[in-house]
CSV table of C-alpha atoms in Angstrom, one decimal:
chain,number,residue,atom,x,y,z
A,836,UNK,CA,0.8,-15.4,9.1
A,837,UNK,CA,-1.9,-16.2,6.5
A,838,UNK,CA,-3.1,-19.7,5.7
A,839,UNK,CA,-5.1,-21.0,2.8
A,840,UNK,CA,-6.7,-24.4,2.2
A,841,UNK,CA,-8.4,-26.0,-0.8
A,842,UNK,CA,-9.4,-29.4,-2.0
A,843,UNK,CA,-9.0,-30.3,-5.6
A,844,UNK,CA,-11.1,-33.1,-7.0
A,845,UNK,CA,-9.7,-35.6,-9.6
A,846,UNK,CA,-11.4,-38.4,-11.4
A,847,UNK,CA,-9.2,-40.7,-13.4
A,848,UNK,CA,-11.4,-42.9,-15.5
A,849,UNK,CA,-8.9,-45.8,-15.7
A,850,UNK,CA,-7.1,-47.6,-12.9
A,851,UNK,CA,-3.9,-45.7,-13.4
A,852,UNK,CA,-3.0,-42.3,-14.8
A,853,UNK,CA,-1.2,-39.0,-14.3
A,854,UNK,CA,-2.9,-35.6,-14.3
A,855,UNK,CA,-1.1,-32.3,-14.5
A,856,UNK,CA,-2.5,-30.1,-11.6
A,857,UNK,CA,0.1,-27.2,-11.9
A,858,UNK,CA,-2.5,-24.7,-13.2
A,859,UNK,CA,-5.0,-25.5,-10.4
A,860,UNK,CA,-2.3,-25.1,-7.7
A,861,UNK,CA,-1.3,-21.8,-9.3
A,862,UNK,CA,-4.9,-20.7,-9.1
A,863,UNK,CA,-5.0,-21.6,-5.4
A,864,UNK,CA,-1.9,-19.6,-4.8
A,865,UNK,CA,-3.3,-16.5,-6.6
A,866,UNK,CA,-6.5,-16.9,-4.6
A,867,UNK,CA,-4.6,-17.2,-1.3
A,868,UNK,CA,-2.9,-13.8,-1.7
A,869,UNK,CA,0.2,-15.3,-0.1
A,870,UNK,CA,3.4,-14.0,-1.7
A,871,UNK,CA,6.1,-15.6,0.6
A,872,UNK,CA,5.8,-19.0,2.2
A,873,UNK,CA,5.4,-22.7,1.6
A,874,UNK,CA,2.8,-24.6,-0.4
A,875,UNK,CA,2.0,-28.2,0.6
A,876,UNK,CA,0.2,-30.3,-2.1
A,877,UNK,CA,-0.7,-33.9,-1.0
A,878,UNK,CA,-2.9,-36.7,-2.1
A,879,UNK,CA,-5.7,-37.3,0.5
A,880,UNK,CA,-5.9,-40.9,-0.5
A,881,UNK,CA,-3.3,-43.6,0.2
A,882,UNK,CA,-3.3,-45.2,-3.3
A,883,UNK,CA,-2.4,-42.0,-5.0
A,884,UNK,CA,0.6,-39.7,-5.3
A,885,UNK,CA,1.5,-36.0,-5.8
A,886,UNK,CA,4.9,-35.5,-7.4
A,887,UNK,CA,6.9,-33.1,-9.4
A,888,UNK,CA,8.5,-34.1,-12.7
A,889,UNK,CA,8.4,-33.6,-16.4
A,890,UNK,CA,5.3,-32.9,-18.5
A,891,UNK,CA,6.2,-35.5,-21.2
A,892,UNK,CA,3.9,-38.3,-22.2
A,893,UNK,CA,6.7,-40.7,-23.1
A,894,UNK,CA,8.1,-40.4,-19.6
A,895,UNK,CA,4.7,-41.0,-18.1
A,896,UNK,CA,4.4,-44.2,-20.2
A,897,UNK,CA,7.9,-45.2,-18.8
A,898,UNK,CA,6.8,-44.5,-15.2
A,899,UNK,CA,3.7,-46.6,-15.8
A,900,UNK,CA,5.7,-49.6,-17.1
A,901,UNK,CA,8.4,-49.2,-14.5
A,902,UNK,CA,6.1,-49.0,-11.5
A,903,UNK,CA,4.1,-52.0,-12.8
A,904,UNK,CA,7.4,-54.0,-13.0
A,905,UNK,CA,8.4,-52.9,-9.4
A,906,UNK,CA,5.0,-53.6,-7.9
A,907,UNK,CA,2.7,-55.5,-10.3
A,908,UNK,CA,-1.1,-55.3,-10.1
A,909,UNK,CA,-2.4,-58.7,-8.9
A,910,UNK,CA,-5.9,-58.9,-7.5
A,911,UNK,CA,-5.5,-62.5,-6.4
A,912,UNK,CA,-5.1,-63.2,-2.7
A,913,UNK,CA,-1.8,-65.2,-3.4
A,914,UNK,CA,0.7,-62.4,-4.0
A,915,UNK,CA,-0.5,-59.7,-1.6
A,916,UNK,CA,-1.9,-60.3,1.9
A,917,UNK,CA,-3.7,-56.9,1.6
A,918,UNK,CA,-5.8,-58.5,-1.2
A,919,UNK,CA,-7.1,-61.1,1.2
A,920,UNK,CA,-9.2,-58.4,2.9
A,921,UNK,CA,-11.4,-58.0,-0.1
A,922,UNK,CA,-9.3,-55.2,-1.6
A,923,UNK,CA,-7.4,-55.6,-5.0
A,924,UNK,CA,-5.2,-52.6,-4.7
A,925,UNK,CA,-2.1,-53.6,-2.7
A,926,UNK,CA,0.1,-52.7,-5.7
A,927,UNK,CA,-1.3,-49.2,-5.6
A,928,UNK,CA,-0.1,-48.7,-2.0
A,929,UNK,CA,3.4,-49.6,-3.1
A,930,UNK,CA,3.5,-47.5,-6.3
A,931,UNK,CA,2.4,-44.5,-4.2
A,932,UNK,CA,5.4,-45.0,-1.8
A,933,UNK,CA,7.8,-44.8,-4.8
A,934,UNK,CA,6.2,-41.7,-6.3
A,935,UNK,CA,5.5,-40.1,-2.9
A,936,UNK,CA,2.5,-38.6,-1.1
A,937,UNK,CA,3.2,-34.9,-1.2
A,938,UNK,CA,5.3,-32.1,-2.5
A,939,UNK,CA,6.3,-28.9,-0.6
A,940,UNK,CA,6.9,-26.0,-3.0
A,941,UNK,CA,8.5,-22.6,-2.1
A,942,UNK,CA,6.3,-19.5,-2.7
A,943,UNK,CA,8.3,-16.5,-3.8
A,944,UNK,CA,7.0,-13.2,-5.1
A,945,UNK,CA,3.5,-14.7,-5.3
A,946,UNK,CA,4.7,-17.6,-7.6
A,947,UNK,CA,5.5,-21.3,-7.3
A,948,UNK,CA,9.3,-21.0,-7.1
A,949,UNK,CA,10.1,-23.7,-9.8
A,950,UNK,CA,13.0,-24.7,-11.9
A,951,UNK,CA,12.5,-24.6,-15.7
A,952,UNK,CA,10.7,-28.0,-16.1
A,953,UNK,CA,9.0,-28.6,-12.8
A,954,UNK,CA,5.3,-29.4,-13.0
A,955,UNK,CA,3.0,-30.9,-10.4
A,956,UNK,CA,1.3,-34.2,-11.1
A,957,UNK,CA,-1.4,-36.2,-9.4
A,958,UNK,CA,-0.5,-39.9,-9.8
A,959,UNK,CA,-3.5,-42.3,-9.7
A,960,UNK,CA,-2.9,-46.0,-9.0
A,961,UNK,CA,-6.5,-47.1,-8.1
A,962,UNK,CA,-8.8,-44.8,-10.0
A,963,UNK,CA,-12.3,-44.8,-11.5
A,964,UNK,CA,-13.7,-42.7,-8.7
A,965,UNK,CA,-13.4,-39.2,-7.4
A,966,UNK,CA,-10.5,-38.4,-5.2
A,967,UNK,CA,-9.1,-35.4,-3.5
A,968,UNK,CA,-5.8,-33.4,-3.4
A,969,UNK,CA,-5.2,-31.0,-0.5
A,970,UNK,CA,-3.5,-27.7,-1.2
A,971,UNK,CA,-2.4,-25.9,2.0
A,972,UNK,CA,-0.4,-22.7,1.8
A,973,UNK,CA,1.1,-20.7,4.7
A,974,UNK,CA,3.0,-17.5,4.6
A,975,UNK,CA,2.4,-13.8,4.2
B,233,UNK,CA,7.1,-14.2,9.7
B,234,UNK,CA,10.5,-14.0,8.0
B,235,UNK,CA,11.4,-15.7,4.8
B,236,UNK,CA,14.7,-16.4,3.1
B,237,UNK,CA,15.6,-17.8,-0.4
B,238,UNK,CA,18.9,-18.8,-2.0
B,239,UNK,CA,19.9,-20.9,-5.0
B,240,UNK,CA,22.9,-23.1,-4.6
B,241,UNK,CA,24.8,-24.1,-7.8
B,242,UNK,CA,26.2,-27.6,-8.2
B,243,UNK,CA,28.2,-29.1,-11.1
B,244,UNK,CA,28.8,-32.8,-11.0
B,245,UNK,CA,31.4,-33.6,-13.7
B,246,UNK,CA,30.1,-37.1,-14.3
B,247,UNK,CA,26.7,-38.4,-15.1
B,248,UNK,CA,25.9,-39.4,-11.6
B,249,UNK,CA,27.2,-38.4,-8.2
B,250,UNK,CA,26.3,-37.3,-4.6
B,251,UNK,CA,27.4,-34.0,-3.1
B,252,UNK,CA,27.2,-33.2,0.6
B,253,UNK,CA,25.5,-29.7,0.8
B,254,UNK,CA,24.9,-29.6,4.6
B,255,UNK,CA,27.4,-26.9,5.2
B,256,UNK,CA,25.9,-24.7,2.5
B,257,UNK,CA,22.4,-25.1,3.9
B,258,UNK,CA,23.8,-24.3,7.4
B,259,UNK,CA,25.3,-21.1,6.0
B,260,UNK,CA,22.0,-20.2,4.4
B,261,UNK,CA,20.3,-20.7,7.8
B,262,UNK,CA,22.8,-18.5,9.6
B,263,UNK,CA,22.4,-15.8,6.9
B,264,UNK,CA,18.6,-15.9,7.2
B,265,UNK,CA,18.6,-15.0,10.9
B,266,UNK,CA,15.7,-17.4,11.4
B,267,UNK,CA,15.8,-19.4,14.6
B,268,UNK,CA,12.4,-21.2,14.6
B,269,UNK,CA,10.7,-22.5,11.5
B,270,UNK,CA,11.1,-24.9,8.6
B,271,UNK,CA,13.7,-25.1,5.9
B,272,UNK,CA,12.8,-26.6,2.4
B,273,UNK,CA,15.7,-27.8,0.3
B,274,UNK,CA,14.8,-29.0,-3.2
B,275,UNK,CA,16.4,-29.9,-6.5
B,276,UNK,CA,15.2,-27.4,-9.1
B,277,UNK,CA,15.8,-30.0,-11.8
B,278,UNK,CA,13.8,-33.1,-12.4
B,279,UNK,CA,16.7,-35.5,-12.9
B,280,UNK,CA,18.2,-34.7,-9.5
B,281,UNK,CA,17.4,-35.3,-5.9
B,282,UNK,CA,17.9,-33.8,-2.5
B,283,UNK,CA,17.8,-36.3,0.3
B,284,UNK,CA,19.1,-36.9,3.8
B,285,UNK,CA,21.2,-39.9,4.7
B,286,UNK,CA,24.7,-41.0,5.8
B,287,UNK,CA,28.0,-39.4,4.8
B,288,UNK,CA,29.7,-42.7,4.0
B,289,UNK,CA,31.3,-43.4,0.6
B,290,UNK,CA,30.6,-47.1,0.7
B,291,UNK,CA,26.9,-46.4,1.1
B,292,UNK,CA,27.0,-44.0,-1.8
B,293,UNK,CA,28.5,-46.7,-4.0
B,294,UNK,CA,25.7,-49.0,-2.8
B,295,UNK,CA,23.1,-46.4,-3.7
B,296,UNK,CA,24.7,-46.0,-7.2
B,297,UNK,CA,24.6,-49.7,-7.9
B,298,UNK,CA,21.2,-50.2,-6.4
B,299,UNK,CA,19.6,-47.4,-8.4
B,300,UNK,CA,21.3,-48.6,-11.6
B,301,UNK,CA,19.7,-52.0,-11.0
B,302,UNK,CA,16.2,-50.6,-10.4
B,303,UNK,CA,16.3,-48.1,-13.3
B,304,UNK,CA,19.2,-48.8,-15.6
B,305,UNK,CA,20.7,-46.1,-17.9
B,306,UNK,CA,19.8,-46.9,-21.5
B,307,UNK,CA,20.1,-44.2,-24.1
B,308,UNK,CA,18.5,-46.3,-26.8
B,309,UNK,CA,14.9,-45.6,-27.9
B,310,UNK,CA,14.0,-49.2,-27.2
B,311,UNK,CA,13.7,-49.4,-23.4
B,312,UNK,CA,12.3,-45.9,-22.6
B,313,UNK,CA,9.7,-44.0,-24.6
B,314,UNK,CA,11.2,-40.8,-23.1
B,315,UNK,CA,14.4,-41.5,-25.0
B,316,UNK,CA,12.6,-41.4,-28.3
B,317,UNK,CA,12.3,-37.6,-27.8
B,318,UNK,CA,16.0,-37.1,-28.3
B,319,UNK,CA,16.7,-37.3,-24.6
B,320,UNK,CA,18.8,-40.1,-23.0
B,321,UNK,CA,18.0,-39.5,-19.4
B,322,UNK,CA,14.7,-41.4,-18.7
B,323,UNK,CA,16.5,-43.5,-16.1
B,324,UNK,CA,17.5,-40.3,-14.3
B,325,UNK,CA,13.8,-39.3,-13.9
B,326,UNK,CA,13.2,-42.6,-12.2
B,327,UNK,CA,16.2,-42.6,-9.9
B,328,UNK,CA,15.1,-39.2,-8.8
B,329,UNK,CA,11.7,-40.4,-7.7
B,330,UNK,CA,13.2,-43.1,-5.5
B,331,UNK,CA,15.6,-40.7,-3.8
B,332,UNK,CA,13.1,-37.8,-3.7
B,333,UNK,CA,13.0,-34.2,-4.8
B,334,UNK,CA,13.2,-32.4,-1.5
B,335,UNK,CA,13.7,-32.4,2.2
B,336,UNK,CA,12.0,-30.3,4.8
B,337,UNK,CA,14.1,-29.8,8.0
B,338,UNK,CA,13.0,-28.3,11.3
B,339,UNK,CA,14.8,-25.2,12.4
B,340,UNK,CA,15.2,-25.0,16.2
B,341,UNK,CA,17.4,-22.5,18.1
B,342,UNK,CA,18.9,-21.3,14.9
B,343,UNK,CA,20.2,-24.8,13.9
B,344,UNK,CA,19.1,-27.5,11.5
B,345,UNK,CA,17.3,-29.8,14.0
B,346,UNK,CA,19.0,-33.1,13.1
B,347,UNK,CA,19.6,-36.6,14.5
B,348,UNK,CA,23.2,-37.7,15.0
B,349,UNK,CA,23.9,-38.8,11.4
B,350,UNK,CA,21.7,-36.7,9.3
B,351,UNK,CA,23.4,-35.0,6.4
B,352,UNK,CA,21.9,-33.3,3.3
B,353,UNK,CA,22.9,-34.6,-0.1
B,354,UNK,CA,22.4,-33.5,-3.7
B,355,UNK,CA,21.9,-36.6,-5.9
B,356,UNK,CA,22.8,-36.0,-9.5
B,357,UNK,CA,21.6,-38.5,-12.1
B,358,UNK,CA,22.2,-36.5,-15.3
B,359,UNK,CA,25.1,-34.3,-14.6
B,360,UNK,CA,28.0,-32.6,-16.5
B,361,UNK,CA,26.3,-29.3,-16.3
B,362,UNK,CA,25.5,-26.6,-13.7
B,363,UNK,CA,22.3,-27.2,-11.8
B,364,UNK,CA,20.5,-25.5,-9.0
B,365,UNK,CA,19.2,-26.4,-5.5
B,366,UNK,CA,16.7,-24.1,-3.9
B,367,UNK,CA,16.8,-23.3,-0.2
B,368,UNK,CA,13.7,-21.6,1.2
B,369,UNK,CA,13.4,-21.0,5.0
B,370,UNK,CA,10.4,-19.5,6.7
B,371,UNK,CA,9.9,-18.8,10.4
B,372,UNK,CA,11.0,-16.2,13.0
C,821,UNK,CA,4.0,-17.4,14.4
C,822,UNK,CA,4.0,-20.1,17.0
C,823,UNK,CA,6.4,-23.1,16.9
C,824,UNK,CA,6.4,-26.4,18.8
C,825,UNK,CA,8.9,-29.2,19.0
C,826,UNK,CA,8.8,-32.7,20.5
C,827,UNK,CA,10.8,-35.9,20.2
C,828,UNK,CA,8.9,-39.2,20.2
C,829,UNK,CA,10.8,-42.3,21.3
C,830,UNK,CA,10.2,-45.6,19.6
C,831,UNK,CA,11.8,-49.0,20.4
C,832,UNK,CA,11.0,-51.8,17.9
C,833,UNK,CA,12.2,-55.1,19.4
C,834,UNK,CA,12.8,-56.7,16.0
C,835,UNK,CA,15.0,-55.6,13.2
C,836,UNK,CA,12.1,-54.3,11.1
C,837,UNK,CA,8.6,-53.2,12.0
C,838,UNK,CA,5.9,-50.5,11.6
C,839,UNK,CA,4.5,-48.4,14.4
C,840,UNK,CA,1.3,-46.3,14.2
C,841,UNK,CA,2.3,-42.9,15.7
C,842,UNK,CA,-0.9,-41.0,14.7
C,843,UNK,CA,-2.2,-40.6,18.2
C,844,UNK,CA,1.1,-39.3,19.5
C,845,UNK,CA,1.3,-36.7,16.7
C,846,UNK,CA,-2.3,-35.6,17.5
C,847,UNK,CA,-1.3,-35.2,21.1
C,848,UNK,CA,1.6,-33.0,20.1
C,849,UNK,CA,-0.7,-30.9,18.0
C,850,UNK,CA,-3.2,-30.4,20.9
C,851,UNK,CA,-0.3,-29.5,23.2
C,852,UNK,CA,1.0,-27.0,20.7
C,853,UNK,CA,-2.1,-24.9,20.6
C,854,UNK,CA,-1.6,-24.4,16.9
C,855,UNK,CA,-4.8,-24.4,14.8
C,856,UNK,CA,-3.5,-23.4,11.3
C,857,UNK,CA,-0.1,-24.3,9.9
C,858,UNK,CA,2.1,-27.2,8.9
C,859,UNK,CA,3.4,-30.2,10.9
C,860,UNK,CA,6.6,-31.9,10.0
C,861,UNK,CA,7.2,-35.4,11.3
C,862,UNK,CA,10.5,-37.0,10.5
C,863,UNK,CA,12.7,-39.9,11.5
C,864,UNK,CA,15.9,-38.6,13.2
C,865,UNK,CA,17.7,-41.7,12.2
C,866,UNK,CA,18.8,-42.6,8.7
C,867,UNK,CA,17.7,-46.3,8.7
C,868,UNK,CA,14.1,-45.4,9.6
C,869,UNK,CA,11.1,-43.8,7.8
C,870,UNK,CA,8.0,-41.8,8.6
C,871,UNK,CA,5.3,-42.3,6.1
C,872,UNK,CA,1.5,-42.1,5.7
C,873,UNK,CA,-0.5,-45.0,4.5
C,874,UNK,CA,-3.1,-47.6,5.6
C,875,UNK,CA,-3.4,-49.1,9.1
C,876,UNK,CA,-3.8,-52.6,7.8
C,877,UNK,CA,-1.6,-55.5,8.9
C,878,UNK,CA,-1.8,-57.4,5.6
C,879,UNK,CA,-0.5,-54.4,3.8
C,880,UNK,CA,2.3,-54.0,6.3
C,881,UNK,CA,3.3,-57.6,5.7
C,882,UNK,CA,3.3,-56.9,2.0
C,883,UNK,CA,5.5,-53.8,2.5
C,884,UNK,CA,7.9,-55.9,4.5
C,885,UNK,CA,8.2,-58.6,1.8
C,886,UNK,CA,8.3,-56.0,-1.1
C,887,UNK,CA,11.1,-53.9,0.5
C,888,UNK,CA,13.1,-57.1,1.3
C,889,UNK,CA,12.9,-58.1,-2.4
C,890,UNK,CA,13.9,-54.6,-3.6
C,891,UNK,CA,16.8,-54.2,-1.0
C,892,UNK,CA,17.6,-57.5,0.7
C,893,UNK,CA,19.2,-57.7,4.1
C,894,UNK,CA,22.7,-59.1,3.7
C,895,UNK,CA,25.2,-58.5,6.5
C,896,UNK,CA,28.1,-59.9,4.5
C,897,UNK,CA,30.7,-57.5,3.0
C,898,UNK,CA,30.1,-59.0,-0.5
C,899,UNK,CA,26.9,-57.4,-1.5
C,900,UNK,CA,27.1,-53.9,0.1
C,901,UNK,CA,30.2,-51.8,0.4
C,902,UNK,CA,28.6,-50.1,3.4
C,903,UNK,CA,28.8,-53.4,5.3
C,904,UNK,CA,32.6,-53.5,4.9
C,905,UNK,CA,32.7,-50.7,7.5
C,906,UNK,CA,31.6,-53.0,10.3
C,907,UNK,CA,27.9,-52.1,9.7
C,908,UNK,CA,25.3,-54.7,8.7
C,909,UNK,CA,22.5,-52.3,7.8
C,910,UNK,CA,23.1,-51.1,4.2
C,911,UNK,CA,19.7,-52.5,3.2
C,912,UNK,CA,18.0,-50.4,5.8
C,913,UNK,CA,19.4,-47.2,4.3
C,914,UNK,CA,17.8,-48.2,1.0
C,915,UNK,CA,14.5,-49.3,2.4
C,916,UNK,CA,14.3,-45.9,4.1
C,917,UNK,CA,14.7,-44.1,0.8
C,918,UNK,CA,11.7,-45.9,-0.7
C,919,UNK,CA,9.5,-45.3,2.2
C,920,UNK,CA,10.7,-41.7,2.9
C,921,UNK,CA,12.2,-39.8,5.8
C,922,UNK,CA,9.4,-37.4,6.6
C,923,UNK,CA,5.8,-36.3,6.1
C,924,UNK,CA,4.4,-32.8,6.1
C,925,UNK,CA,0.8,-32.6,7.2
C,926,UNK,CA,-1.5,-29.6,7.0
C,927,UNK,CA,-3.0,-28.4,10.2
C,928,UNK,CA,-6.5,-27.0,9.9
C,929,UNK,CA,-8.9,-26.0,12.7
C,930,UNK,CA,-6.5,-27.6,15.2
C,931,UNK,CA,-6.6,-31.0,13.5
C,932,UNK,CA,-4.3,-33.0,11.2
C,933,UNK,CA,-6.0,-32.4,7.9
C,934,UNK,CA,-6.3,-35.9,6.7
C,935,UNK,CA,-8.2,-37.9,4.1
C,936,UNK,CA,-10.3,-40.8,5.3
C,937,UNK,CA,-7.6,-43.5,5.7
C,938,UNK,CA,-4.4,-41.5,6.3
C,939,UNK,CA,-2.4,-42.6,9.3
C,940,UNK,CA,1.2,-41.8,10.2
C,941,UNK,CA,3.7,-44.7,10.6
C,942,UNK,CA,7.2,-45.0,11.9
C,943,UNK,CA,9.0,-47.6,9.7
C,944,UNK,CA,12.0,-49.3,11.4
C,945,UNK,CA,14.5,-51.1,9.3
C,946,UNK,CA,17.3,-51.5,11.8
C,947,UNK,CA,15.7,-51.8,15.2
C,948,UNK,CA,16.3,-53.3,18.6
C,949,UNK,CA,17.3,-50.0,20.1
C,950,UNK,CA,15.6,-46.7,21.1
C,951,UNK,CA,15.2,-44.2,18.3
C,952,UNK,CA,13.6,-40.8,17.9
C,953,UNK,CA,11.0,-39.1,15.7
C,954,UNK,CA,10.9,-35.3,15.5
C,955,UNK,CA,7.6,-33.5,15.5
C,956,UNK,CA,7.9,-29.8,14.6
C,957,UNK,CA,4.7,-27.7,14.1
C,958,UNK,CA,4.6,-24.1,13.0
C,959,UNK,CA,1.6,-21.8,12.5
C,960,UNK,CA,-0.8,-19.9,14.6
């Protein structure tokens, strides 16, 4: 069994945003030399997500509005107990649970084994600083 | 290390529905000859889910109503920016994020290593056409 | 390829609660002797979750209130069809979908390959009895 590990760095200049990291993960896979196995891609931070969906800016705007309605940003200590600790990002911990921490992708014939529209995104919910995504690939 | 890959085809005749695919995944596992490892089962389409929960029709009706309340279907271009592209399925991309893209199941002694009530479902949120589920199993 | 399996038992004395299981999973990893691979940690019950987030009690109180708002407990047969079967836990099946069934964690140099704040939690939504978490690790 071979294994490969790499950290990708992301810096979203606003509080929230989505970044397509498919090409970076493909480069990792090429570098790994693994042709059959599983690739794990996960946010290393707990106010961010890695998820697979469509590369369409309208949909991303819809996600932004939808997540804000389900778990509104509110820095005040009234709404969220977490924000009584000096943090202001309780909402980000919730948004991340809806969008998910990680994806596991099949590796077949040296490629990410995707359906026609699958792309990997980093979802930032508390940005404006450098954060990491972990790519771990195991196989042969 | 052995690896196995199969695509399952699903065709839900209505826009939304849940299909129990546990037996098909068990057949894949038997076919693979793998007795220890991990099985990844994922929707290859971004308006569908694979998830593990109860095989109970009342619960499935509850999921349907609950998801519709959290992310209502609305084909008009007013509510969802994605539906200004000619699509009508923005809601389906949201429902899929709540229910998830994939499950990873332990394989032990040649079986899906499940608790007493775990069953694997395909969740369709934009149906009426043939779609695929990927089963990838790695192990020994 | 090596593989390792262990069931962890959890008993949350109230209906809902979060339990930090990071140390137990680390003990499993040490016991496995695996230094490179993937660790799957999943709830074996369909009204419970395993997820990765912050070890902060205010945030856990926020999750509790947020999940209760998104999928309220209601034992009556009016709101949830599932609760016409004699069950009272339809809400728990929904809360579990938001928080997720499982996490997959990279194993590197014999450690759970975590960012600075990642901790593994068991999320109970229908407690007051013993339940199981499955830890399956594969690698070398």
